[in-house]
Coordinates of C-alpha atoms and ligand atoms in Angstrom, one line a residue:
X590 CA -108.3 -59.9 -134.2
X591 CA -105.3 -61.8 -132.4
X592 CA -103.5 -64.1 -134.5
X593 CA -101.4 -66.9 -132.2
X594 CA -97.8 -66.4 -133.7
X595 CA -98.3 -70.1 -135.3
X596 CA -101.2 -69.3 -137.6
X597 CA -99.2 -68.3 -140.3
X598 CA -95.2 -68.6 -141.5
X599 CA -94.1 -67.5 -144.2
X600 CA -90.3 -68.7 -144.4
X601 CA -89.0 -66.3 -146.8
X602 CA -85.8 -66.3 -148.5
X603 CA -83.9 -62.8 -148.3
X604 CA -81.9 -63.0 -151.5
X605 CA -82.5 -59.5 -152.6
X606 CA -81.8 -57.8 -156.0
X607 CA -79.8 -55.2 -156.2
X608 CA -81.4 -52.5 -157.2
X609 CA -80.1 -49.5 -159.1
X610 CA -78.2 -47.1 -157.2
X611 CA -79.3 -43.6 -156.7
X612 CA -78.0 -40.7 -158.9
X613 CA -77.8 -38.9 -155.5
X614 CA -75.4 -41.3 -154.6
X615 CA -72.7 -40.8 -156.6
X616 CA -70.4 -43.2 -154.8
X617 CA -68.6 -46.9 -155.6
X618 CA -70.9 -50.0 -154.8
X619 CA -67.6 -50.9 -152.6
X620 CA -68.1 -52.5 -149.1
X621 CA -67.3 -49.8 -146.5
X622 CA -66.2 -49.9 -142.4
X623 CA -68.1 -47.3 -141.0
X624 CA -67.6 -48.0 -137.4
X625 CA -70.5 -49.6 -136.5
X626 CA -70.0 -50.7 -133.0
X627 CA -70.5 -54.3 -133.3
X628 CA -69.2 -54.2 -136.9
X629 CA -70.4 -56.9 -139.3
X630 CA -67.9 -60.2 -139.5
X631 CA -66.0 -60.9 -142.9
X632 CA -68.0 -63.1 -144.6
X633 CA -71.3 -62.2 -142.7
X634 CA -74.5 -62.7 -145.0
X635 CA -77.7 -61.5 -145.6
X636 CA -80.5 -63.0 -143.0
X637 CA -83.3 -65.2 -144.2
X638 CA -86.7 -64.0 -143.2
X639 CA -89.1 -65.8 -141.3
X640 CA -92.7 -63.7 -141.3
X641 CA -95.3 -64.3 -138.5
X642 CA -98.3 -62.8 -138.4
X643 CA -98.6 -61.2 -134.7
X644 CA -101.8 -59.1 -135.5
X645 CA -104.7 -58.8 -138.0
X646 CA -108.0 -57.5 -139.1
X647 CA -106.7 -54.2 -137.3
X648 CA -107.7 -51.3 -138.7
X649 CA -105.0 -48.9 -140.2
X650 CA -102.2 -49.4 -137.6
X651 CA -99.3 -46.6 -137.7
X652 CA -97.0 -47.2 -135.3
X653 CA -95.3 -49.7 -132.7
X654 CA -93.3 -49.7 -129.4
X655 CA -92.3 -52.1 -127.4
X656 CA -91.6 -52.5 -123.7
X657 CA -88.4 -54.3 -122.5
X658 CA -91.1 -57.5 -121.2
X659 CA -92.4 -57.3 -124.4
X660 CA -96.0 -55.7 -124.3
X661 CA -96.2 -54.5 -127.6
X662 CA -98.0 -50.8 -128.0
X663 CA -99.6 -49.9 -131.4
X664 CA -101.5 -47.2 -132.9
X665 CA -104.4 -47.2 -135.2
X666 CA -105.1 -43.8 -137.3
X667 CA -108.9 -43.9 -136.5
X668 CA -108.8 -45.2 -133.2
X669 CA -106.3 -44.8 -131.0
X670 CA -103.4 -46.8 -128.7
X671 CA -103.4 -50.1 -127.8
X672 CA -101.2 -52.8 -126.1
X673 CA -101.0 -56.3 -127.2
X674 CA -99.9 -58.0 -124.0
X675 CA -97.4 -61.2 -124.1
X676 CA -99.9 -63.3 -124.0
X677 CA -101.5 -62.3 -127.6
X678 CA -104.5 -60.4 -125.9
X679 CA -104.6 -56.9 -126.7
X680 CA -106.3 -54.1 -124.4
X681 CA -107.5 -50.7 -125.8
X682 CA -105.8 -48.2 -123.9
X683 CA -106.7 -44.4 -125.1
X684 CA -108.7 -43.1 -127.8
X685 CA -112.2 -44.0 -129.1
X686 CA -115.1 -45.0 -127.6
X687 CA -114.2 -48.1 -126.1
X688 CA -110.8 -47.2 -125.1
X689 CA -109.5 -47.3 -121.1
X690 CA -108.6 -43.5 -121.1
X691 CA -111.2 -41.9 -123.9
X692 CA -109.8 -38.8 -125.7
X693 CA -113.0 -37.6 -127.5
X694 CA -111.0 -34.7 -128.9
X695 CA -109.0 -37.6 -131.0
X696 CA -110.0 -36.8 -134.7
X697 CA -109.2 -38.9 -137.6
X698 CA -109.6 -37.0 -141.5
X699 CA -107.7 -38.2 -144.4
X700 CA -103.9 -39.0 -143.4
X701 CA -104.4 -37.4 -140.2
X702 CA -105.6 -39.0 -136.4
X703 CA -102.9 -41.5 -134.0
X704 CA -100.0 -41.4 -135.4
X705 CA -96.7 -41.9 -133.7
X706 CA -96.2 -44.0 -129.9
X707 CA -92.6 -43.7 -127.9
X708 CA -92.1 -44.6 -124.8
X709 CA -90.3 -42.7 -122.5
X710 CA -86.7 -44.1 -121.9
X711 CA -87.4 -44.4 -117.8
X712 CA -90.9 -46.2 -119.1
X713 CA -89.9 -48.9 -116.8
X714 CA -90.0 -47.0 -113.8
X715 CA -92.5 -44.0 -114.6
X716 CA -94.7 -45.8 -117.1
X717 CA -95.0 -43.5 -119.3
X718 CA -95.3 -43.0 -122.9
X719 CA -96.2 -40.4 -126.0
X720 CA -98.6 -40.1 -128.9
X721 CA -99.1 -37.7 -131.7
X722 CA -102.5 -37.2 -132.6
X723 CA -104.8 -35.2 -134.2
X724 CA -107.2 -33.1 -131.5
X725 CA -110.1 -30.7 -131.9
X726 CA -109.1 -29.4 -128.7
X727 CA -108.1 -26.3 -130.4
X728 CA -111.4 -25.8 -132.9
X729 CA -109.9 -23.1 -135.6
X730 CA -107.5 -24.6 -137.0
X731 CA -107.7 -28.0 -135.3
X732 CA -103.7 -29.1 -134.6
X733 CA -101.7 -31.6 -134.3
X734 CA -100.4 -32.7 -130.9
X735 CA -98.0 -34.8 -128.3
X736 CA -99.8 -36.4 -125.5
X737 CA -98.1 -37.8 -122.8
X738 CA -99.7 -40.7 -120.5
X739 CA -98.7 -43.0 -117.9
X740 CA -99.6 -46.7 -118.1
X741 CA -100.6 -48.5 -115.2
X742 CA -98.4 -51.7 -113.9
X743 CA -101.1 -54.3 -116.1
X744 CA -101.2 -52.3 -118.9
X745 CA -104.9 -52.1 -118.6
X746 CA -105.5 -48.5 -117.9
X747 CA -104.2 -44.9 -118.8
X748 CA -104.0 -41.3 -117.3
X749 CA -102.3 -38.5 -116.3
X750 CA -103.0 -37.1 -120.3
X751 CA -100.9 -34.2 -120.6
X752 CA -100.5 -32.3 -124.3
X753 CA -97.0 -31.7 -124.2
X754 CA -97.1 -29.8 -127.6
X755 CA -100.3 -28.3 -128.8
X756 CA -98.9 -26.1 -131.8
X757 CA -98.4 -28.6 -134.6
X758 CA -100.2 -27.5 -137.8
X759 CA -102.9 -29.8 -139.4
X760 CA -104.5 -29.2 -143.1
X761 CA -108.0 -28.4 -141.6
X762 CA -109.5 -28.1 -145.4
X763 CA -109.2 -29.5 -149.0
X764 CA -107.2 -27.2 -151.6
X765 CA -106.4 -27.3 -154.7
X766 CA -104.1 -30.0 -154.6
X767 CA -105.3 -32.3 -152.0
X768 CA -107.5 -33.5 -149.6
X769 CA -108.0 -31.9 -145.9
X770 CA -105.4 -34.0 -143.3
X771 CA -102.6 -34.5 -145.9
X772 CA -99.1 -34.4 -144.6
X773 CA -99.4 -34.7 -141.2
X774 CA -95.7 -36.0 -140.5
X775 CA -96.3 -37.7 -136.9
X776 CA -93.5 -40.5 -136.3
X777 CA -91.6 -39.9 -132.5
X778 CA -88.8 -41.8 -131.6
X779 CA -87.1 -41.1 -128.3
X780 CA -83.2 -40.3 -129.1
X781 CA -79.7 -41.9 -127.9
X782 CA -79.8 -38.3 -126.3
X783 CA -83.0 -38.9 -124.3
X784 CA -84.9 -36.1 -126.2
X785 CA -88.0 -36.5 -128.4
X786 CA -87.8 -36.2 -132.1
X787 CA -91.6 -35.4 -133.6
X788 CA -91.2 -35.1 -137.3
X789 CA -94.2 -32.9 -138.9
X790 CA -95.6 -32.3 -142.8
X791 CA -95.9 -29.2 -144.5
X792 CA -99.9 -29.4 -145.1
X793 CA -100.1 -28.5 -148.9
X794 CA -99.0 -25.5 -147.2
X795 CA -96.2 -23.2 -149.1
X796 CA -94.8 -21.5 -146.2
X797 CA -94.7 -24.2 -143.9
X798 CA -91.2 -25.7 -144.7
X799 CA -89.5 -22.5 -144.3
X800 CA -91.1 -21.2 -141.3
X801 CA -89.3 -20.1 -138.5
X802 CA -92.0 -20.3 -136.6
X803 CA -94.5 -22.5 -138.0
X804 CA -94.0 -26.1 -137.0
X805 CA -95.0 -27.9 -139.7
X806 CA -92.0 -29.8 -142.4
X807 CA -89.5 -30.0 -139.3
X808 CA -87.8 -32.4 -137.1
X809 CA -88.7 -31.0 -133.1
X810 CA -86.2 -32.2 -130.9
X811 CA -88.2 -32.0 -127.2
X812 CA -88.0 -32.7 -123.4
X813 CA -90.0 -34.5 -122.1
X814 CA -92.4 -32.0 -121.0
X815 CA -92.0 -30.6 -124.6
X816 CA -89.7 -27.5 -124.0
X817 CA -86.9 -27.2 -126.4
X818 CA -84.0 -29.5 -125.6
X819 CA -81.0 -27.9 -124.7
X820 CA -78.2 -27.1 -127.5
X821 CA -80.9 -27.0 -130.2
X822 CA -79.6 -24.5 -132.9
X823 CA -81.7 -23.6 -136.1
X824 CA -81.2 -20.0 -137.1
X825 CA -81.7 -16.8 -135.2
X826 CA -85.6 -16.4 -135.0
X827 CA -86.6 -19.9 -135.2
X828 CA -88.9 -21.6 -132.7
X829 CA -85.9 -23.3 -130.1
X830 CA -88.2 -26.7 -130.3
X831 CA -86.8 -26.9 -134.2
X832 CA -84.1 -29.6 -134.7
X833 CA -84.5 -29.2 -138.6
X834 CA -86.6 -27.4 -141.1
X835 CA -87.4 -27.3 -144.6
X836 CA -88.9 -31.2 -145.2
X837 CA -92.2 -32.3 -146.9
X838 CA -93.6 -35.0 -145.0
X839 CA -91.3 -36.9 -142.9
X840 CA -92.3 -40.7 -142.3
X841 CA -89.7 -42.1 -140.3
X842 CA -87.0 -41.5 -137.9
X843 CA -84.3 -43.6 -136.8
X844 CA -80.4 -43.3 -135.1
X845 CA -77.7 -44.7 -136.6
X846 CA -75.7 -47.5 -134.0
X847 CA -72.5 -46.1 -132.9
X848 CA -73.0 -42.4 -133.9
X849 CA -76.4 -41.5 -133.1
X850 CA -77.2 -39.3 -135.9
X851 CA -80.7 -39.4 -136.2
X852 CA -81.6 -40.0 -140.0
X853 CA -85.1 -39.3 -141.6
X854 CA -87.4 -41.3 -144.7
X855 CA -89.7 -38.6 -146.8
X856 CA -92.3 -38.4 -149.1
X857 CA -91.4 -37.1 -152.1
X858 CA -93.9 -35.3 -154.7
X859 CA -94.5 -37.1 -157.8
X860 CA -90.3 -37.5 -157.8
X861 CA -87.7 -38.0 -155.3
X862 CA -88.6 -39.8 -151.9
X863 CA -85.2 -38.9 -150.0
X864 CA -83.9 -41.0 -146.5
X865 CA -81.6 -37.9 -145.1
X866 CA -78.9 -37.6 -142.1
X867 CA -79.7 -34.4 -140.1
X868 CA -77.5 -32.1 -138.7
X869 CA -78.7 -30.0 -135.9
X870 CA -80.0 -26.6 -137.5
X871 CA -80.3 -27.8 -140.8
X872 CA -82.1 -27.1 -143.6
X873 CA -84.0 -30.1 -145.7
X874 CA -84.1 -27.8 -148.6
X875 CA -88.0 -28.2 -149.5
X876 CA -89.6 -25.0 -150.3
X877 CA -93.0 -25.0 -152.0
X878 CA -93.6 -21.3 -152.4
X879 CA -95.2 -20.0 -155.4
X880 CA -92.6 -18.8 -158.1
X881 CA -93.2 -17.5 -161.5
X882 CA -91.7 -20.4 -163.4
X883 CA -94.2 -22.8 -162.5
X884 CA -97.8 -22.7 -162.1
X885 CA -98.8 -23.5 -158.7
X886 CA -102.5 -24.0 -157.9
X887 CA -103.5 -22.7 -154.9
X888 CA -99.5 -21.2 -154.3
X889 CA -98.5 -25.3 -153.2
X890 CA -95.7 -25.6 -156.1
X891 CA -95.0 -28.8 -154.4
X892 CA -96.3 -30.6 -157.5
X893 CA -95.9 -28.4 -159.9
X894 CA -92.5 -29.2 -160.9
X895 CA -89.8 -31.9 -161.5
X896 CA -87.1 -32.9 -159.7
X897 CA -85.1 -29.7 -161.1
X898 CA -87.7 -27.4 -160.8
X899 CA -88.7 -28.6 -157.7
X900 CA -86.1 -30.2 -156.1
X901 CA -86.7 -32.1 -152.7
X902 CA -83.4 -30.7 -152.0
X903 CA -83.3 -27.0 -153.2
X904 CA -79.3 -26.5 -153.3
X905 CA -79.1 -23.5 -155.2
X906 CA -81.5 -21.7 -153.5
X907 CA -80.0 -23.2 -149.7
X908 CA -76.5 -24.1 -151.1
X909 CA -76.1 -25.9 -147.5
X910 CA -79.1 -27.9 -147.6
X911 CA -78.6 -31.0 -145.7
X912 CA -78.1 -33.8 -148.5
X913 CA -80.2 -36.9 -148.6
X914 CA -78.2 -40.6 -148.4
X915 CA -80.8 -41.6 -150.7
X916 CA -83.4 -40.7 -153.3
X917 CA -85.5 -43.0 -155.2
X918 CA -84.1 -42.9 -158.2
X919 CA -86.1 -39.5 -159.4
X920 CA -89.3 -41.6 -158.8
X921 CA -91.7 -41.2 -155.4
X922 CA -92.8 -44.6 -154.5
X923 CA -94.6 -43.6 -151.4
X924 CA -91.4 -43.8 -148.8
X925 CA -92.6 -44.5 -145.5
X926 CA -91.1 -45.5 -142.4
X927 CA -87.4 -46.5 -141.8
X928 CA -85.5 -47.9 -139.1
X929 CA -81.6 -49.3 -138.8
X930 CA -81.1 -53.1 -138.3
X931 CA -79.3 -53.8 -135.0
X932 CA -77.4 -56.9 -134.0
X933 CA -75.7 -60.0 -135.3
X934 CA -79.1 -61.7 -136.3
X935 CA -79.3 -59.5 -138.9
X936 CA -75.9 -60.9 -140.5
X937 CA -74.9 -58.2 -143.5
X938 CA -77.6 -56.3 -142.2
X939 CA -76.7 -55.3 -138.9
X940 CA -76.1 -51.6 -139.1
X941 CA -78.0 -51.3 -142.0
X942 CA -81.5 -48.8 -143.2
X943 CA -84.4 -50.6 -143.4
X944 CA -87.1 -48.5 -145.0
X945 CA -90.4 -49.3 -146.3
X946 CA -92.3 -48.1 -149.7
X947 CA -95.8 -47.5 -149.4
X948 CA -97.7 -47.1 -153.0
X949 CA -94.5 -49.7 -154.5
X950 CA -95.0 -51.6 -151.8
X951 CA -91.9 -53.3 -151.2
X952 CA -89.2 -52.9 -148.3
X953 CA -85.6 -51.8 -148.9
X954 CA -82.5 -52.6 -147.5
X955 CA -79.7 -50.1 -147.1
X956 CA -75.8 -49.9 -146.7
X957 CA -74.9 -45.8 -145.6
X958 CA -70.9 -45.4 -145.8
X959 CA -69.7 -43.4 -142.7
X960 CA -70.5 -40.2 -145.0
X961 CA -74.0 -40.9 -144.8
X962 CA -74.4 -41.7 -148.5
X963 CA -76.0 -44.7 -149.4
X964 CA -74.1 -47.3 -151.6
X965 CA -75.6 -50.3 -152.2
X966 CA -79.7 -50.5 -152.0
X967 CA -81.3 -53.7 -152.3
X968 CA -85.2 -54.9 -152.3
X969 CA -85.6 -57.9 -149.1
X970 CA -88.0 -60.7 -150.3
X971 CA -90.9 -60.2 -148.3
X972 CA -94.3 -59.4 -149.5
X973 CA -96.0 -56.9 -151.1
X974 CA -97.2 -54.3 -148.7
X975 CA -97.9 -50.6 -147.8
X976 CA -95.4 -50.8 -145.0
X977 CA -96.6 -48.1 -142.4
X978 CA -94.2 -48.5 -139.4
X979 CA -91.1 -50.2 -138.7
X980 CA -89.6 -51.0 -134.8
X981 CA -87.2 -53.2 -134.0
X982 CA -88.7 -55.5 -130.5
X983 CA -86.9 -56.5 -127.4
X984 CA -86.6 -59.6 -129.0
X985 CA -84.4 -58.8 -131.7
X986 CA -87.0 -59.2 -134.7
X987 CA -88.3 -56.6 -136.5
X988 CA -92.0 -55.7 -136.3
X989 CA -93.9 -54.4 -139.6
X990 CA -96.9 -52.7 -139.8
X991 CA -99.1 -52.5 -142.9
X992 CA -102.1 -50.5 -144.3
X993 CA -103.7 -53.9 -144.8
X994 CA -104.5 -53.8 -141.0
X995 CA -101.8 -56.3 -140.2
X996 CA -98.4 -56.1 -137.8
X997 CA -95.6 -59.0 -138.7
X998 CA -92.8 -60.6 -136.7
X999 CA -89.7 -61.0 -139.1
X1000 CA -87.4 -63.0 -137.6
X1001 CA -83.6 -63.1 -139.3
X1002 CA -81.2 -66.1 -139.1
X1003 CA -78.1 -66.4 -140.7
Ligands
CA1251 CA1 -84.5 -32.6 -148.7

């Protein structure tokens, strides 16, 4: 399944449309300073894209991380975490049959199995690194979890396996309006803060979002040995490991250069996909609970309404919901993963949202003023694609995963 970086360029040229701006948005199309550290230079332009196929044939890869010498970790949903080494070989680390470290527990159902890898920010000297997986360690309901591991020197072997959280909820059945294993959340990116951010889904399930205690539709902010990082503040009540609450089905998490505020991409319902700066203690505003205005098979209103009846951001029932950047134009287009562009490769882009669309298939560029609102949304050349993870290498490039089983190298020049 290894593809030598030469077996395929695609030189691609990044003139992007621009695309209409969001009605959340609100604000002028106007270049803005927002104090990104390395700042983009008058006159700076957008990259063009040169695509390399790294990996292929693979079979639904979710996520990528990257040591500093460039071993390249990725996940696939059904069978676990590998590592593709510099040299284009790849080794199966922990997961199925097969696998260096076996986790027979490692279940895979609809949306649901690997998920999200991280490595710990002292990976160079402890070697060790996360997953979030689905485990049928716990039978009834089976959960969710975060396994830590440590990695040996030549990346050929794993151990230690530790589940650092075990409470994560998982849709163990169909319902009404979906299959078993939807909304499963899953991406974890270590913050500029050293703690763990593990974003969840709400499960088709109505009181998940709103939960204080429930883990599922939130943004955990974790140790490393998954207590509760220190200064976390949702409300009086709430689980301490809860950053944020009240989301759907968050895809992507990513910090903005200079400031550090994480920001997260989400599934919308059959409207409003929404990329959204959180604020520690904050409330998405998703709340599927049944209500007598809509009908609501199964009590999931989640798609029983519109965009006013069912807003991804309920601000008149949670007047200080945290508001999105971004939301698709009233539409949901699948929103997947998203990560911010760093460094002068990237031209105009440094500094700015990448985010990939799923079902539309297409990858998004971003400018956010310093308020966190998006003003200017354009669509990068690059193929069609149901673009599943996002992560920025050692190297500078950007590495793409897609539900066609393949991970690309785009590289930018200016
Ligand atoms: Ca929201």
């Amino acid at each position: 399944m290894t593809c030598h970086m030469s077996c395929l360029i695609h030189r691609l040229s990044a003139t992007a449309a621009v695309l209409l701006l969001s009605a959340a948005c609100g604000g002028s199309s106007a270049p803005v300073v927002d104090g990104l550290p390395s700042g983009n230079p008058p006159g700076a332009t957008a990259p063009v894209l040169t695509r390399t196929i790294v990996l292929q044939g693979l079979s639904e890869p979710w996520d990528i991380a990257f040591a500093a010498d460039g071993s390249m970790f990725f996940t696939e949903k059904c069978r676990g975490l590998s590592v593709r080494h510099p040299d284009g070989t790849v080794t199966r680390l922990f997961g199925t049959s097969g696998s260096a470290l076996v986790a027979p527990d490692l279940a895979c159902l609809g949306q649901s199995g690997m998920h999200g890898v991280a490595l710990d920010p002292a990976f160079a000297t402890n070697r060790t690194l996360y997953v979030y997986m689905l485990s049928t360690l716990q039978t009834a309901p089976r959960t969710n979890r975060v396994v830590r591991l440590v990695v040996n020197g030549g990346y050929t072997s794993a151990s230690n396996r530790t589940d650092i959280v075990t409470d994560i909820p998982f849709k163990d059945a169909s319902n009404a309006v979906g299959a078993a294993g939807a909304h499963s959340g899953g991406r974890i990116r270590f913050g500029p803060d050293g703690f763990l951010y593990v974003t969840t889904g709400d499960n088709h399930n109505q009181t998940l979002p709103q939960s204080p205690t429930l883990l599922g539709g939130k943004v955990l902010r974790i140790t490393t040995t998954g207590a509760a990082a220190p200064g976390n503040a949702p409300p009086p009540g709430f689980d301490t490991r809860i950053f944020t609450y009240g989301h759907r089905n968050v895809q992507g998490i990513t910090f903005r250069p200079g400031t550090g505020q994480p920001f997260i991409s989400e599934h919308g319902p059959n409207h409003s996909d929404e990329v959204t700066p959180l604020v520690n203690g904050g409330n998405g505003g998703w709340d599927p609970r049944d209500r007598p205005a809509l009908s609501c098979p199964g009590g999931y209103c989640g798609y029983a309404g519109n965009a006013s009846t069912m807003p991804m951001t309920d601000v008149t029932r949670f007047p200080n919901a945290m508001r999105p950047s971004w939301s698709n134009n009233g539409n949901s287009q699948g929103m997947g993963p998203a990560v911010f562009l760093v460094g002068g490769q990237w031209g105009a882009w440094n500094g700015r949202l990448a985010v990939g669309i799923m079902s539309a298939s297409r990858f998004m560029i971003l400018e956010i003023d310093a308020a966190g609102v998006a003003t200017n949304v354009v669509q990068a050349s690059l193929p069609s694609a149901r673009y599943r993870a996002l992560t920025l290498g050692p190297d500078g490039n950007l590495y793409v995963a897609t539900d066609a089983g393949e991970i690309w190298r785009v590289t930018p020049t200016t």
